[in-house]
XYZ file of C-alpha atoms in Angstrom:
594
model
C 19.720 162.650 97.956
C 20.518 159.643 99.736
C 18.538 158.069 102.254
C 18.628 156.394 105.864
C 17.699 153.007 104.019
C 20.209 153.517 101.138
C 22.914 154.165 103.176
C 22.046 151.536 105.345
C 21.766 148.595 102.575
C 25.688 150.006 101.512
C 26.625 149.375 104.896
C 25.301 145.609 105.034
C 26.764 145.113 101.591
C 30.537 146.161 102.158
C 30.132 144.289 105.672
C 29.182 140.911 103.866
C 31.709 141.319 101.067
C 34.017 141.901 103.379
C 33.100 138.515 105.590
C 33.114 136.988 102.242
C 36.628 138.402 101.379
C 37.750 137.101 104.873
C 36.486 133.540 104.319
C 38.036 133.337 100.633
C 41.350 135.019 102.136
C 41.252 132.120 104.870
C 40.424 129.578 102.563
C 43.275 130.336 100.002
C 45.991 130.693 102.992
C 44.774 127.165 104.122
C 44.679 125.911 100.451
C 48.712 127.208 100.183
C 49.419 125.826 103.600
C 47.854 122.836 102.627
C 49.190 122.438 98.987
C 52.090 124.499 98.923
C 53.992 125.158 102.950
C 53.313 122.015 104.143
C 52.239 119.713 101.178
C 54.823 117.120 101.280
C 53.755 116.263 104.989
C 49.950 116.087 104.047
C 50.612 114.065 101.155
C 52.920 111.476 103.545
C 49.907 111.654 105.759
C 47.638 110.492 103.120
C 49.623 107.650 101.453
C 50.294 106.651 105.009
C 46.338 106.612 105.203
C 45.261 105.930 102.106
C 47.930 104.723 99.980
C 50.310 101.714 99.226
C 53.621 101.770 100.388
C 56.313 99.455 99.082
C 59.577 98.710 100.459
C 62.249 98.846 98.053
C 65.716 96.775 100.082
C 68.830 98.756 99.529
C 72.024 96.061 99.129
C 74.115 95.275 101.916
C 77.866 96.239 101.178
C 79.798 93.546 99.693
C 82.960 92.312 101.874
C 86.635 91.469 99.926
C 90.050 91.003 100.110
C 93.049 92.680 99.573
C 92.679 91.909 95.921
C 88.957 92.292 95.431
C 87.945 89.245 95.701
C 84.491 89.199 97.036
C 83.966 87.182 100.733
C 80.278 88.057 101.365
C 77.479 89.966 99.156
C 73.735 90.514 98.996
C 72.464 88.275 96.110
C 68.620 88.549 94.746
C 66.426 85.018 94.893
C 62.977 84.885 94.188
C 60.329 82.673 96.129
C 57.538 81.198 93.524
C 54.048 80.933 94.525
C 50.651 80.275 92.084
C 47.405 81.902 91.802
C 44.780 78.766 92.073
C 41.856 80.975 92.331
C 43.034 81.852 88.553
C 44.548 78.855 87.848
C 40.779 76.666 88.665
C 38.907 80.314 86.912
C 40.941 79.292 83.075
C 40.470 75.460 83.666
C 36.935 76.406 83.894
C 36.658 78.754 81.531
C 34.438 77.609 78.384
C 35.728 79.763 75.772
C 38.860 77.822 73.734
C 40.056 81.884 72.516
C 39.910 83.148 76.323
C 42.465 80.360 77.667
C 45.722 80.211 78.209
C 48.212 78.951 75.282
C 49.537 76.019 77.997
C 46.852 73.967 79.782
C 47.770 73.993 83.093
C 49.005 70.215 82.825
C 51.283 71.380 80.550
C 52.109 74.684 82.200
C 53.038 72.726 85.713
C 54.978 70.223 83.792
C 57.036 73.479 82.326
C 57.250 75.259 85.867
C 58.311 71.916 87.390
C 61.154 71.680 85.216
C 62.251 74.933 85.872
C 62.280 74.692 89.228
C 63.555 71.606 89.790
C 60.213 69.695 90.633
C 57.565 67.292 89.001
C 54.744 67.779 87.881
C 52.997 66.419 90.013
C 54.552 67.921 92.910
C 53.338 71.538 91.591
C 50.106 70.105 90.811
C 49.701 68.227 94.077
C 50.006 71.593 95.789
C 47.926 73.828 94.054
C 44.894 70.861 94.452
C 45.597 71.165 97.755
C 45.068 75.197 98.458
C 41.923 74.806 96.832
C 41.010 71.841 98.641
C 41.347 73.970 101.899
C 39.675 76.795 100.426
C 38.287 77.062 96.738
C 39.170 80.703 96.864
C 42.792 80.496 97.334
C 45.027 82.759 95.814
C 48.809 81.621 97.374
C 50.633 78.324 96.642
C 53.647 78.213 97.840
C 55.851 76.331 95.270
C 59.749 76.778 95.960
C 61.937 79.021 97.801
C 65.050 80.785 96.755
C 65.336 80.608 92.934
C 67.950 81.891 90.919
C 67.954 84.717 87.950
C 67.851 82.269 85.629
C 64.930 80.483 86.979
C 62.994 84.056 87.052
C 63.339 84.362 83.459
C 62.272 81.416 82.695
C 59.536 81.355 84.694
C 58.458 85.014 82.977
C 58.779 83.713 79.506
C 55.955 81.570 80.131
C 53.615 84.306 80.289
C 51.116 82.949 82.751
C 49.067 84.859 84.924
C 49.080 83.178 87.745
C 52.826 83.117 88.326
C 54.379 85.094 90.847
C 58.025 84.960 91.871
C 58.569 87.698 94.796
C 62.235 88.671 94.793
C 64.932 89.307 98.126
C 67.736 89.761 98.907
C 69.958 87.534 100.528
C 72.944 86.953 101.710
C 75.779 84.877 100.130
C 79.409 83.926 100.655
C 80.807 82.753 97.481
C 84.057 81.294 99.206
C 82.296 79.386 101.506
C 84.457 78.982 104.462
C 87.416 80.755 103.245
C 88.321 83.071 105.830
C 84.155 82.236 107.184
C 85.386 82.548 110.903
C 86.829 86.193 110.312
C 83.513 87.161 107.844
C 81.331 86.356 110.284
C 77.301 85.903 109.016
C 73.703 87.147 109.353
C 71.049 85.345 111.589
C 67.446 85.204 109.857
C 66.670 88.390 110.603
C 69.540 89.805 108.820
C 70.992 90.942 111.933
C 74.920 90.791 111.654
C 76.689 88.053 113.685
C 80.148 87.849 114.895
C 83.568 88.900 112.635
C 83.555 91.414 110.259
C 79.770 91.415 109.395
C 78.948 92.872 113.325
C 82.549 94.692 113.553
C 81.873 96.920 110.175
C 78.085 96.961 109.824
C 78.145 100.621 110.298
C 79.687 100.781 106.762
C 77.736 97.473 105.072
C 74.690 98.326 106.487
C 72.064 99.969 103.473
C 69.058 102.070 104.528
C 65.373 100.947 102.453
C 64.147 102.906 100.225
C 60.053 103.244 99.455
C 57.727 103.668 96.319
C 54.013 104.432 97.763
C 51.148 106.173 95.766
C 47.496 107.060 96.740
C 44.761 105.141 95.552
C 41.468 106.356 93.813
C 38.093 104.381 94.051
C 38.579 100.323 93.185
C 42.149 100.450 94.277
C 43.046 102.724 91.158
C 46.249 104.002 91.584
C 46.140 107.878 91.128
C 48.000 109.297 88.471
C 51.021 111.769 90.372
C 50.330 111.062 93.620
C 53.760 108.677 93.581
C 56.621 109.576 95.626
C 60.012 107.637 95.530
C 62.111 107.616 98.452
C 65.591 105.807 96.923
C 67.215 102.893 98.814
C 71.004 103.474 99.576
C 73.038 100.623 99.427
C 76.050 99.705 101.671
C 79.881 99.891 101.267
C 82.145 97.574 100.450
C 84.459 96.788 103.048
C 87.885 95.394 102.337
C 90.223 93.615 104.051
C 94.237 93.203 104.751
C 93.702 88.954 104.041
C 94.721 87.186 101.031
C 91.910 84.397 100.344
C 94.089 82.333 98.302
C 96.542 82.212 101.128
C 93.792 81.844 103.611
C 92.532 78.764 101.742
C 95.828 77.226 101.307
C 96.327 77.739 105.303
C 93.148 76.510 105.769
C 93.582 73.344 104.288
C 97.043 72.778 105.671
C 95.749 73.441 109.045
C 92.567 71.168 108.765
C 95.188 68.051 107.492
C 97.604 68.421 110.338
C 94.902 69.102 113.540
C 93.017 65.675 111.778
C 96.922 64.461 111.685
C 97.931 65.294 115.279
C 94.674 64.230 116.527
C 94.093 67.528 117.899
C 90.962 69.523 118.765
C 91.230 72.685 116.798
C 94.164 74.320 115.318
C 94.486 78.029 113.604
C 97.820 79.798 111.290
C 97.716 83.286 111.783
C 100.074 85.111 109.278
C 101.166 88.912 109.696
C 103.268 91.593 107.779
C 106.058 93.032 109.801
C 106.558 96.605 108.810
C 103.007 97.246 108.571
C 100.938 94.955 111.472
C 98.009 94.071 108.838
C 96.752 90.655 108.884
C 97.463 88.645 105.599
C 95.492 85.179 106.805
C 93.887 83.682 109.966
C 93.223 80.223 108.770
C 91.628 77.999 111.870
C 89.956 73.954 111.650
C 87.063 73.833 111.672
C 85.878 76.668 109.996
C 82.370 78.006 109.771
C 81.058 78.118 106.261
C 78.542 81.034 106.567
C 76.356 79.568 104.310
C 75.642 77.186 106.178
C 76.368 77.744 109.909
C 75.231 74.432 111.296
C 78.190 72.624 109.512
C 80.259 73.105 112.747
C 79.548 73.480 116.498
C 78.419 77.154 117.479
C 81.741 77.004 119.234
C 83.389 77.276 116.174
C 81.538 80.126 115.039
C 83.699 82.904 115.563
C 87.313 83.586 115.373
C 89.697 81.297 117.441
C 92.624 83.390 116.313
C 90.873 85.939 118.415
C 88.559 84.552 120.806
C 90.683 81.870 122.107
C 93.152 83.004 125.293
C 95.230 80.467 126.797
C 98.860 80.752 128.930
C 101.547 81.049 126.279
C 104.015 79.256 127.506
C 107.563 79.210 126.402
C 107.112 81.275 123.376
C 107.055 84.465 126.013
C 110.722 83.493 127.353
C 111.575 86.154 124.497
C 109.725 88.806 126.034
C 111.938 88.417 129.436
C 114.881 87.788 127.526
C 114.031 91.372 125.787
C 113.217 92.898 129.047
C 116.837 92.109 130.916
C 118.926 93.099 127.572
C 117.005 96.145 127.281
C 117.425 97.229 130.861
C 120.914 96.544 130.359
C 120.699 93.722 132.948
C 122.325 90.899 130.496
C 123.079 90.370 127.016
C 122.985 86.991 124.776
C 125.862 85.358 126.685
C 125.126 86.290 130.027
C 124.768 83.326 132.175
C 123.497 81.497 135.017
C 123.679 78.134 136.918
C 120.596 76.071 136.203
C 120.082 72.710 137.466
C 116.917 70.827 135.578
C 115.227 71.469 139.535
C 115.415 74.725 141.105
C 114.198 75.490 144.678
C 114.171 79.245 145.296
C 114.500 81.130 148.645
C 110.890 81.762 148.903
C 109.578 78.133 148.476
C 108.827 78.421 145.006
C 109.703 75.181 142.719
C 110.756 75.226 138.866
C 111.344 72.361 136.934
C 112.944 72.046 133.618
C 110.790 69.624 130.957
C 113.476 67.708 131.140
C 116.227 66.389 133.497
C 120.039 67.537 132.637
C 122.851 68.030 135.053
C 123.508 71.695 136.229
C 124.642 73.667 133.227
C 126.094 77.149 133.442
C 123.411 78.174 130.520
C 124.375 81.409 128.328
C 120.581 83.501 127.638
C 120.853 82.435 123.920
C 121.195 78.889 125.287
C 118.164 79.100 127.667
C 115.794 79.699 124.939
C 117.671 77.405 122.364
C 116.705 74.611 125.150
C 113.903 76.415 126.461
C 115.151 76.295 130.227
C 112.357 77.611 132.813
C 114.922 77.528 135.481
C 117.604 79.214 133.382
C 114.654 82.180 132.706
C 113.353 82.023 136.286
C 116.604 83.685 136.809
C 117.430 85.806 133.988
C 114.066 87.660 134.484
C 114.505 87.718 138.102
C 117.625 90.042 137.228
C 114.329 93.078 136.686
C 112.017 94.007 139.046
C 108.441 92.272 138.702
C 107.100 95.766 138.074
C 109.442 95.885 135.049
C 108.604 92.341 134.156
C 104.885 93.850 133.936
C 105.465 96.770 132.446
C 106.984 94.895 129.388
C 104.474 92.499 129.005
C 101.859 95.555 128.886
C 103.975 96.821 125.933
C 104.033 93.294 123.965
C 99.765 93.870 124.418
C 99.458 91.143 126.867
C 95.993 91.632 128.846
C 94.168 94.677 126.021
C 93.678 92.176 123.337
C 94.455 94.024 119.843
C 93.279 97.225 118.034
C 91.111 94.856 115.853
C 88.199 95.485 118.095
C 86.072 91.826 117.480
C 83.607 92.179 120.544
C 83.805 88.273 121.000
C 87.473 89.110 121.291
C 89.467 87.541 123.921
C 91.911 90.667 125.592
C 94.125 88.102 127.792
C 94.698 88.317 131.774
C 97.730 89.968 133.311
C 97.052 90.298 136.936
C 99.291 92.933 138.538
C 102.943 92.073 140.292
C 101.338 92.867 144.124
C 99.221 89.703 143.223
C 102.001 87.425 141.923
C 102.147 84.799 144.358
C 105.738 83.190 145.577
C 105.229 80.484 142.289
C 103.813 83.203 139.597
C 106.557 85.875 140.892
C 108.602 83.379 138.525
C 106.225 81.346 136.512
C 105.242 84.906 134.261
C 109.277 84.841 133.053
C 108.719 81.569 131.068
C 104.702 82.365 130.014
C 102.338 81.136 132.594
C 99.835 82.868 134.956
C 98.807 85.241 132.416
C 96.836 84.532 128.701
C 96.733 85.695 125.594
C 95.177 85.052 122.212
C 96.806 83.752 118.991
C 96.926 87.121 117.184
C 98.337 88.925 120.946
C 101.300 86.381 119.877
C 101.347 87.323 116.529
C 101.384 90.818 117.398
C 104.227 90.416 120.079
C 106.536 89.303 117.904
C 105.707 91.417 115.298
C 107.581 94.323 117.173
C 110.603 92.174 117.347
C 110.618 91.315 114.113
C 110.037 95.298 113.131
C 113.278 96.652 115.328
C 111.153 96.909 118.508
C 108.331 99.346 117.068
C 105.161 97.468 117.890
C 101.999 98.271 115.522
C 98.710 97.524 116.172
C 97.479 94.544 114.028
C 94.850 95.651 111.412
C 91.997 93.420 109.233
C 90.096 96.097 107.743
C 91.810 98.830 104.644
C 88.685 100.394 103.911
C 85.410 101.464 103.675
C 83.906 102.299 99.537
C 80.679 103.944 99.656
C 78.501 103.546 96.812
C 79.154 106.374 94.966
C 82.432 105.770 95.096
C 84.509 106.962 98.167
C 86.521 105.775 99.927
C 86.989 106.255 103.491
C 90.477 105.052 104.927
C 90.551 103.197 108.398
C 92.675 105.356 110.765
C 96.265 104.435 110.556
C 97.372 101.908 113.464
C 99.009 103.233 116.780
C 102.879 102.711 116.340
C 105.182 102.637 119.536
C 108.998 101.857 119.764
C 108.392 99.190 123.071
C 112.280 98.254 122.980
C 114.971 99.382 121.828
C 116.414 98.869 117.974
C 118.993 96.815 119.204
C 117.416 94.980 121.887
C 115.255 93.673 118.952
C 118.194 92.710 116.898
C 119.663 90.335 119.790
C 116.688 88.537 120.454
C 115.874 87.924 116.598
C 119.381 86.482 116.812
C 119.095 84.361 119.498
C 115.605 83.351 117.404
C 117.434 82.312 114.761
C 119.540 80.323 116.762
C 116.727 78.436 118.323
C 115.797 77.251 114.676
C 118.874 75.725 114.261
C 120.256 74.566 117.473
C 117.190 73.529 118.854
C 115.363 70.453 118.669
C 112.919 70.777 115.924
C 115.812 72.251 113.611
C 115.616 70.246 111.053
C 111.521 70.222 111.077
C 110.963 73.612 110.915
C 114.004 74.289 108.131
C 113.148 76.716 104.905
C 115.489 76.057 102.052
C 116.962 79.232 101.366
C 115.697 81.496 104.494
C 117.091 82.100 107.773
C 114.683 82.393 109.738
C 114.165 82.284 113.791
C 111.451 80.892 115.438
C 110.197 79.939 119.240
C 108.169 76.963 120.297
C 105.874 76.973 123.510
C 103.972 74.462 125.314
C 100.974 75.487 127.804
C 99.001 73.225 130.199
C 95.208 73.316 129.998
C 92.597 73.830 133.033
C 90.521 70.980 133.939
C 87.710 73.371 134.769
C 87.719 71.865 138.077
C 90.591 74.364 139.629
C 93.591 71.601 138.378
C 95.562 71.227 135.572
C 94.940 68.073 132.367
C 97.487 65.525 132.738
C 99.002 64.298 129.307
C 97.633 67.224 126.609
C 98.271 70.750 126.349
C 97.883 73.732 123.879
C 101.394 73.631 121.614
C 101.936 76.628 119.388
C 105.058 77.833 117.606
C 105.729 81.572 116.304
C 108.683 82.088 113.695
C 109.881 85.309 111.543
C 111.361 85.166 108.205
C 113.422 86.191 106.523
C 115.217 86.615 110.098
C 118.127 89.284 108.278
C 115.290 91.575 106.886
C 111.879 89.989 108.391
C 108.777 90.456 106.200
C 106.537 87.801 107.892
C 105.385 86.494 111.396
C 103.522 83.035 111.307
C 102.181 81.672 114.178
C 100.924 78.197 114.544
C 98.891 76.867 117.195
C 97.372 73.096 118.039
C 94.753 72.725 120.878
C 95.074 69.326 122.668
C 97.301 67.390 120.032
C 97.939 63.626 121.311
C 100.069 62.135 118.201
C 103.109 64.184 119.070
C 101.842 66.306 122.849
C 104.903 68.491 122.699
C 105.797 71.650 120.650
C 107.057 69.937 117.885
C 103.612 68.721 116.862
C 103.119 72.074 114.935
C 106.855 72.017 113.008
C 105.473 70.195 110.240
C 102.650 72.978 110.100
C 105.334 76.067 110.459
C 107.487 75.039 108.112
C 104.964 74.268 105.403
C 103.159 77.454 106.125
C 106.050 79.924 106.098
C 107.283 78.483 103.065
C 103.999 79.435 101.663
C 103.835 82.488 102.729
C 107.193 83.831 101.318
C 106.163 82.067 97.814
C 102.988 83.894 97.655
C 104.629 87.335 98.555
C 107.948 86.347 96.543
C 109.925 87.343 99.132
C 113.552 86.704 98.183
C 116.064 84.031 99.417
C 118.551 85.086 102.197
C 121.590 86.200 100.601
C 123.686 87.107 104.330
C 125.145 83.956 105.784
C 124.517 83.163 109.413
C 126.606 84.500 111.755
C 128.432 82.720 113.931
C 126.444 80.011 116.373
C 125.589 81.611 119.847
C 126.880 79.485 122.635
C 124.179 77.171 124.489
C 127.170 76.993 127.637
C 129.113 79.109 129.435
């Protein structure tokens, strides 16, 4: 028979088991939680409190050419520093068996040599750390130290040697296409060109190795995680380097020639709008930055804008012959002083008697009177509308944010002067490449494309991401493109840097212009101005557009100062791309008169 008190003593024992069971069962589900749902949080949350964490760099993305030839990469250095806590602790040590095989005057003899020192340099430092504090355990020796200097500094086996490695970054062309590249500040922030306009594809995201650590700073065995770096991609570009470098040096020798400021050569495919070189003097070597003025730091081939001049006389002789308002031999009287019905003055750049010019013979001779009138023949609002198409005033699809777009105010602001000053190239700007661009449409049967500088984008494990194919638009008509390529041709050989400009064995057409420069005091220099010159070749089936430009040239202040430049730089060109000789005659010469 069971009593009151048995019973009750049951009842007190199945009511603690059970609290005991309740604790255990909370325990366990906190232990799973802990170790199991949410264990890869708790065990972040005790490195990050306990542990080491190490920062492993991934590799920024290497930049090339069109051939692979590599423009910019992440290189690894290491900076060397000493122990002279450990260094003093074996000098002192009175046991022959416990010290090092080198004494340290021989062992900072050894590291001296390696690292391009003296001895007593690398002893002259160490004395010193411990001279500020006997205790030291950093001397800073040298910075920057090659692969081959780590090695050899390992194969000494000392203890005290420590060479900490980075990354840095390194331009093994030096300033081969440097203002296009572009370069990092100290930070490793990307500055200017292609380093800032693709970083979203060289940039690499750090990795991390961190463990926790036991009692003494013991690292604890499986408590590591590893978080991988991922390096960047490797960008490439449309640009041949060995052209580039060629360019570059041809430029440099005639700007130093012509005793001009700055010059650039800015070469581009025709059927295709990619740029194949952008040479410009002086050029930034991103290695070293502070070679040149921070001026000169970024593209000038993009950056720079300035009033065309009379290389634009083809885009109003395109806009009349495509709106059907005159053709090649059209004509019009033009005295070398015109005074039109609204006050406005042109002047020819230089005095003639009044010639009944044909179109082809205005831009052979370059007459601003002669194209004062043609593009008067279109409405202003046409005359706008064209020089939208060309690109004038949205820069190009390249997308450089230190890139110049141009101004192009609209026709209801054209004064009485600029309502005829935009047909031969002023009151409006545009950049080198904007030219380049222009008269890649002509030289393409009126289809303009946008220019391009970048092909690709490889990742790391090996894709490759294409960049979006460039906007194509037919701006003028097919045959609209074909007269003014002749009437291009027949400026390089009627006009008066024919023979200059000449390529043995290519017909080619080209068109000089010649812009005046702001004083920055609301008036104009007197005596220099910005002289460029944009050509096509071969002019029968054109493959290349090369335009050359000299800013402030006072040998020769005209045009003609960059002929010697042209010539020598289209020739290359067509070498390098062994384009073949013309094989179709010339056609007949256009007439200059009516």
């Amino acid at each position: 028979m069971t009593t009151r008190a048995t019973r009750g003593t049951r009842r007190r024992t199945v009511v603690a088991l059970a609290v005991i069971l309740a604790v255990l069962s909370a325990f366990v589900l906190r232990l799973v939680d802990i170790q199991i749902v949410h264990a890869d949080d708790n065990v972040a949350q005790s490195l990050e409190m306990l542990g080491t964490k190490t920062v492993v760099p991934g590799a920024r993305g290497d930049i090339v050419d069109e051939n692979g030839t590599v423009l910019a990469s992440d290189t690894t250095v290491y900076d060397l520093q000493l122990d002279p806590k450990v260094i003093q602790d074996y000098e002192d040590q009175p046991d022959p068996k416990k010290k090092p095989k080198l004494s340290w005057a021989e062992a900072s003899d050894r590291i001296a040599e390696i690292v391009g020192m003296t001895g007593d340099d690398v002893r002259g430092i160490v004395a010193s750390a411990l001279a500020k504090n006997r205790f030291s355990q950093y001397a800073p020796i040298k910075k920057g130290l090659s692969t081959e200097q780590h090695l050899a500094l390992r194969d000494l086996k000392l203890a005290y040697v420590y060479d900490k490695p980075r990354s840095v970054r390194v331009y093994p062309n030096g300033a081969v296409a440097g203002n296009l590249v572009g370069f990092l500040n100290g930070a490793g922030d990307p500055q200017y060109g292609v380093e800032r306009l693709d970083q979203k594809c060289l940039a690499a995201t750090n990795g991390s190795i961190s463990y926790q650590r036991g009692q003494g700073g013991v690292r604890i065995p499986g408590s590591e995680r590893t978080v991988p770096a991922t390096d960047g991609g490797t960008v490439k570009l449309t640009i041949d380097s060995d052209l580039n470098w060629y360019l570059q040096q041809l430029i440099a020798e005639q700007t130093v020639k012509q005793g001009a400021k700055s010059g650039t050569i800015t070469v581009v495919e025709a059927k295709t709008g990619k740029i194949r070189a952008a040479a410009e003097y002086p050029a930034v070597d991103p290695n070293n930055i502070n070679g040149v003025a921070p001026a000169f730091w970024k593209s000038h081939v993009f950056s720079d804008a300035y009033e065309p001049g009379s290389t634009f006389k083809a885009i109003t002789a395109a806009s009349v012959i495509d709106q059907g308002k005159a053709t090649p031999l059209s004509h019009v009287t033009a005295p070398s002083r015109q005074e039109f019905p609204n006050g406005a003055v042109v002047n020819d750049p230089f005095q003639h008697p009044v010639y009944e010019y044909t179109l082809a013979g205005a831009l052979i001779d370059s007459s601003n009177v002669s194209l004062s009138k043609f593009g008067s023949m279109v409405t202003p609002r046409s005359r706008y509308d064209y020089l939208k198409k060309f690109g004038v005033g949205d820069g190009t699809a390249v997308g450089f944010q230190e890139e110049a777009k141009g101004l192009l105010d609209e026709p209801s602001k054209w004064d009485n002067q600029s309502l005829y000053t935009t047909t031969f190239g002023q009151h409006f700007t545009v950049s080198p490449a904007q030219i380049a661009g222009a008269y890649q449409a002509f030289a393409n049967g009126g289809k303009k494309i946008d220019l391009s500088l970048v092909e690709s984008c490889t990742a790391p494990d090996g894709t490759v991401t294409q960049v979006d194919k460039p906007k194509s638009e037919q701006i003028i008509k097919p045959e609209t493109a074909a007269e003014v390529r002749q009437m291009l041709e027949n400026v390089a050989v009627q006009g008066s840097t024919a023979k200059m400009v000449a390529v043995p064995g290519y017909r080619i057409g080209i068109k000089t212009g010649t812009a005046q420069k702001s004083d920055g005091h609301g008036g104009l220099k007197k005596g220099v101005y910005f002289t460029n010159m944009v050509g096509i070749a071969p002019i029968e089936d054109p493959q290349y557009v090369v335009v050359v430009t000299l800013d402030e040239p006072t040998r020769i202040r005209s045009s003609a100062a960059t002929a010697e430049a042209f010539q020598k730089a289209m020739t290359q060109v067509l070498k390098t791309y062994r384009v073949a000789p013309s094989t179709q005659p010339m056609g007949a010469l256009l007439p200059k008169f009516n």
